[in-house]
Short mmCIF file of C-alpha atoms in Angstrom, two decimals:
data_model
loop_
_atom_site.label_atom_id
_atom_site.label_comp_id
_atom_site.label_asym_id
_atom_site.label_seq_id
_atom_site.Cartn_x
_atom_site.Cartn_y
_atom_site.Cartn_z
CA MET A 1 -100.94 -49.77 24.85
CA LYS A 2 -101.56 -50.64 21.31
CA PRO A 3 -99.35 -53.90 20.87
CA GLU A 4 -96.10 -53.38 18.61
CA GLU A 5 -96.47 -54.96 14.70
CA PRO A 6 -94.39 -58.22 14.57
CA GLY A 7 -91.13 -57.31 12.53
CA LYS A 8 -90.66 -54.17 13.99
CA GLN A 9 -88.00 -53.38 16.57
CA THR A 10 -89.34 -51.71 19.92
CA VAL A 11 -87.41 -48.74 21.31
CA SER A 12 -87.09 -47.87 24.69
CA LEU A 13 -88.00 -44.06 25.45
CA ASP A 14 -83.60 -44.21 27.06
CA GLN A 15 -82.70 -44.70 23.80
CA VAL A 16 -84.62 -42.12 22.28
CA LYS A 17 -83.18 -39.63 24.66
CA ARG A 18 -79.63 -40.58 23.98
CA ARG A 19 -79.90 -40.49 20.07
CA MET A 20 -81.30 -36.96 20.37
CA LYS A 21 -77.96 -35.98 22.02
CA TRP A 22 -75.90 -37.56 19.68
CA LYS A 23 -77.75 -35.64 16.94
CA LYS A 24 -77.23 -32.63 18.91
CA LEU A 25 -73.68 -33.22 19.22
CA LEU A 26 -72.89 -33.52 16.04
CA SER A 27 -74.95 -30.30 14.90
CA THR A 28 -72.80 -28.02 16.88
CA LYS A 29 -70.05 -26.21 15.00
CA TRP A 30 -67.37 -26.91 16.94
CA PHE A 31 -67.85 -30.82 17.61
CA LEU A 32 -65.79 -31.78 13.97
CA PRO A 33 -63.05 -28.84 14.37
CA ALA A 34 -62.74 -30.53 17.74
CA VAL A 35 -62.34 -34.37 16.17
CA TYR A 36 -60.08 -33.38 13.93
CA VAL A 37 -57.60 -31.53 16.41
CA ALA A 38 -57.42 -34.40 18.36
CA THR A 39 -56.96 -36.63 15.37
CA ALA A 40 -54.06 -34.85 14.04
CA GLY A 41 -52.90 -34.43 17.94
CA VAL A 42 -53.03 -38.60 17.70
CA VAL A 43 -51.08 -38.56 14.45
CA LEU A 44 -48.81 -36.49 15.88
CA LEU A 45 -47.93 -37.95 18.87
CA ILE A 46 -47.72 -41.36 16.75
CA ALA A 47 -44.85 -39.61 14.42
CA TRP A 48 -43.02 -37.66 17.43
CA TRP A 49 -42.35 -41.46 19.05
CA MET A 50 -41.65 -43.32 15.37
CA GLN A 51 -39.19 -40.63 14.77
CA ASN A 52 -37.21 -40.90 18.33
CA ASP A 53 -37.15 -44.67 18.28
CA GLU A 54 -35.56 -44.40 15.24
CA THR A 55 -33.19 -41.40 16.50
CA ARG A 56 -32.45 -43.66 19.58
CA GLU A 57 -31.37 -46.54 17.53
CA VAL A 58 -28.63 -44.15 14.81
CA SER A 59 -27.74 -42.31 18.11
CA LYS A 60 -26.12 -45.43 19.80
CA PRO A 61 -22.27 -44.68 21.36
CA VAL A 62 -19.93 -45.80 19.22
CA PRO A 63 -16.64 -47.83 21.17
CA PRO A 64 -14.04 -45.68 20.44
CA SER A 65 -10.95 -45.74 18.01
CA ASP A 66 -7.33 -45.87 19.05
CA THR A 67 -6.94 -44.23 15.62
CA VAL A 68 -5.64 -40.66 15.53
CA LEU A 69 -5.77 -37.90 13.15
CA PRO A 70 -3.73 -35.30 11.94
CA VAL A 71 -3.94 -31.91 12.67
CA GLU A 72 -3.18 -29.92 9.74
CA GLU A 73 -1.36 -26.84 10.39
CA PRO A 74 -2.01 -23.38 9.23
CA ALA A 75 -0.56 -22.25 6.11
CA GLY A 76 2.29 -19.46 5.92
CA ASP A 77 3.28 -20.53 9.67
CA ASP A 78 6.86 -21.73 9.08
CA MET A 79 7.84 -18.29 7.00
CA ILE A 80 10.72 -16.37 8.13
CA LEU A 81 12.51 -12.76 8.08
CA PRO A 82 13.57 -12.14 4.52
CA VAL A 83 16.96 -10.58 5.89
CA ALA A 84 19.26 -12.05 8.72
CA GLU A 85 19.18 -11.94 12.40
CA LYS A 86 22.75 -10.43 12.32
CA SER A 87 22.38 -8.54 9.12
CA GLY A 88 21.54 -5.16 11.05
CA ALA A 89 18.37 -4.73 8.93
CA VAL A 90 15.63 -3.64 10.32
CA PRO A 91 12.08 -3.18 9.61
CA LYS A 92 11.41 0.71 8.39
CA MET A 93 7.72 1.20 6.79
CA GLY A 94 5.22 -0.70 7.32
CA PHE A 95 2.11 -2.35 5.55
CA TYR A 96 -1.06 0.95 5.11
CA ASP A 97 -3.76 -0.57 7.06
CA GLU A 98 -7.38 0.61 6.13
CA ALA A 99 -8.66 -0.22 9.96
CA ASP A 100 -5.16 1.00 11.40
CA SER A 101 -4.85 4.84 13.47
CA ALA A 102 -4.41 7.42 11.27
CA LYS A 103 -1.22 8.61 12.63
CA ASN A 104 0.19 5.02 11.44
CA LYS A 105 -1.92 5.31 8.61
CA GLU A 106 -0.15 8.75 7.52
CA ALA A 107 3.10 7.01 8.26
CA SER A 108 2.57 4.10 5.41
CA LEU A 109 2.12 6.30 2.29
CA VAL A 110 4.58 6.80 0.17
CA LYS A 111 5.03 10.30 -1.72
CA TYR A 112 5.88 9.20 -5.84
CA ALA A 113 5.27 11.57 -8.63
CA ASN A 114 3.38 14.42 -6.70
CA THR A 115 1.13 11.84 -5.39
CA TYR A 116 0.77 9.28 -1.88
CA TRP A 117 0.32 5.97 -2.58
CA PRO A 118 -0.09 2.83 0.75
CA HIS A 119 2.34 0.68 1.10
CA SER A 120 1.67 -1.86 -0.17
CA GLY A 121 4.60 -4.39 2.14
CA MET A 122 6.80 -4.01 4.44
CA ASP A 123 10.46 -2.39 4.28
CA PHE A 124 13.96 -3.30 5.96
CA ALA A 125 17.46 -1.34 5.98
CA ARG A 126 20.49 -1.01 7.94
CA LYS A 127 20.31 2.25 9.94
CA ASP A 128 24.11 3.20 8.65
CA GLY A 129 22.69 2.98 5.06
CA LYS A 130 24.79 -0.23 3.91
CA SER A 131 23.08 -3.35 1.76
CA PHE A 132 22.42 -6.40 3.07
CA ASP A 133 21.52 -9.97 1.91
CA VAL A 134 18.18 -10.83 0.98
CA LEU A 135 16.68 -14.33 1.83
CA ALA A 136 13.90 -16.48 0.32
CA ALA A 137 10.97 -16.72 3.47
CA LEU A 138 10.08 -19.85 2.24
CA ASP A 139 10.63 -22.31 0.27
CA GLY A 140 9.13 -21.97 -3.23
CA LYS A 141 9.40 -21.63 -7.36
CA VAL A 142 10.89 -18.42 -8.79
CA VAL A 143 8.42 -17.38 -11.41
CA ARG A 144 9.40 -13.57 -12.03
CA VAL A 145 12.65 -12.08 -11.96
CA GLU A 146 13.07 -8.84 -14.20
CA GLU A 147 14.03 -5.16 -13.95
CA HIS A 148 11.35 -2.75 -13.49
CA PRO A 149 11.47 1.07 -14.19
CA VAL A 150 9.79 1.93 -10.88
CA VAL A 151 10.23 -0.42 -8.24
CA GLY A 152 13.58 -1.58 -9.18
CA HIS A 153 15.28 -5.43 -9.94
CA GLN A 154 12.01 -7.39 -8.50
CA VAL A 155 12.37 -11.28 -7.73
CA GLU A 156 8.90 -13.23 -7.03
CA ILE A 157 8.37 -16.36 -5.55
CA GLU A 158 5.23 -18.99 -5.32
CA HIS A 159 5.06 -21.15 -3.01
CA GLU A 160 2.74 -24.42 -2.07
CA ASN A 161 0.63 -23.09 -0.05
CA GLY A 162 -0.59 -20.34 -2.45
CA LEU A 163 1.21 -17.50 -1.72
CA ILE A 164 3.90 -15.36 -3.29
CA THR A 165 6.62 -13.40 -1.72
CA VAL A 166 7.71 -10.45 -3.69
CA TYR A 167 10.98 -8.89 -3.49
CA GLN A 168 11.85 -5.30 -4.96
CA SER A 169 14.34 -2.86 -5.27
CA LEU A 170 16.82 -5.46 -5.49
CA ASP A 171 20.71 -5.38 -6.23
CA ASP A 172 22.75 -8.75 -7.24
CA VAL A 173 20.18 -10.72 -8.09
CA LYS A 174 21.09 -14.63 -7.95
CA VAL A 175 18.42 -16.58 -9.18
CA SER A 176 16.18 -16.74 -12.00
CA LYS A 177 13.09 -17.95 -13.69
CA GLY A 178 12.23 -21.34 -12.96
CA GLN A 179 14.64 -22.02 -10.09
CA LYS A 180 13.74 -23.77 -6.83
CA VAL A 181 14.93 -22.02 -3.78
CA LYS A 182 14.72 -23.26 0.08
CA LYS A 183 13.65 -21.04 3.02
CA GLY A 184 16.76 -18.90 4.21
CA GLU A 185 18.72 -19.14 1.05
CA VAL A 186 20.50 -16.16 -0.64
CA ILE A 187 18.28 -14.28 -3.35
CA ALA A 188 19.76 -11.34 -4.02
CA ARG A 189 21.39 -8.38 -2.29
CA ALA A 190 19.27 -4.65 -1.13
CA GLY A 191 19.66 -2.34 -3.83
CA LYS A 192 17.34 1.24 -4.97
CA ASN A 193 14.81 1.75 -7.02
CA ASN A 194 13.03 5.04 -8.06
CA PHE A 195 9.19 4.59 -6.21
CA GLU A 196 11.14 4.87 -2.95
CA LYS A 197 13.78 6.90 -3.76
CA ASP A 198 14.20 8.51 -0.37
CA ALA A 199 14.49 5.34 1.68
CA GLY A 200 18.06 4.91 -0.25
CA ILE A 201 19.41 1.10 -0.04
CA HIS A 202 16.74 -1.31 1.12
CA LEU A 203 14.45 -4.32 0.64
CA HIS A 204 10.63 -3.26 -0.28
CA PHE A 205 8.65 -6.70 1.06
CA GLU A 206 5.12 -8.30 -0.31
CA VAL A 207 2.95 -11.08 0.72
CA ARG A 208 0.23 -11.92 -2.30
CA GLY A 209 -2.46 -14.10 -2.19
CA LYS A 210 -3.65 -16.60 -5.09
CA ASN A 211 -5.38 -13.35 -6.72
CA GLN A 212 -2.83 -10.70 -6.30
CA GLN A 213 -4.30 -8.69 -3.48
CA ALA A 214 -1.33 -7.68 -1.07
CA MET A 215 -1.74 -8.87 2.48
CA ASN A 216 -0.11 -7.05 5.24
CA PRO A 217 3.54 -9.80 5.95
CA GLY A 218 3.36 -9.04 9.58
CA GLN A 219 0.50 -11.73 10.15
CA TYR A 220 3.27 -14.18 8.33
CA LEU A 221 6.45 -13.58 9.93
CA PRO A 222 7.48 -13.96 12.67
CA ASP A 223 7.68 -11.56 15.76
CA LYS A 224 11.63 -10.96 15.79
CA HIS A 225 12.02 -6.96 15.22
#
């Protein structure tokens, strides 16, 4: 065997074989993608561990406090009937609801000027047809008092919860615009109007939202009838 020249590194047969294996491995198509996936997995694992560690720090239990926060009551729950319990006045015609049965919807239509109109409130009347006191259903401020040619004398009261109560077909109105009234205060007497002429002496009562949209009074009034 020819001796090695000075300064040259001697390479064994095993080292040559190992280098050939690495070159073959690097030349395969799957090697680099596999390395990339493995590296990405390690990075994601480290990120997940760090995030969980931060979460554990943030979610440490907080000692209980003796402070009790007040519970806000829903608006409108303390509304009363617009008629006194001893007045003898009871509900007659109800609110027209599209989701109601066909029978109830038919019973909540008002015929006026040869046209049927959906009833936008609740009517109260006595069986003997006599008049009775009309009460403010909730504390508020009178924002309208007028005599309308169709719905008769009417009063509107604005309340702090954003609702507006409307009282129509009135007689002997006792309040004026801008006046503040208390719940249960007498604001007028029941009368007649042209829109529901067949109803005789009655009170037409409505509840409206901020956009003047009429809503079913039954969802605000106490169920005492």
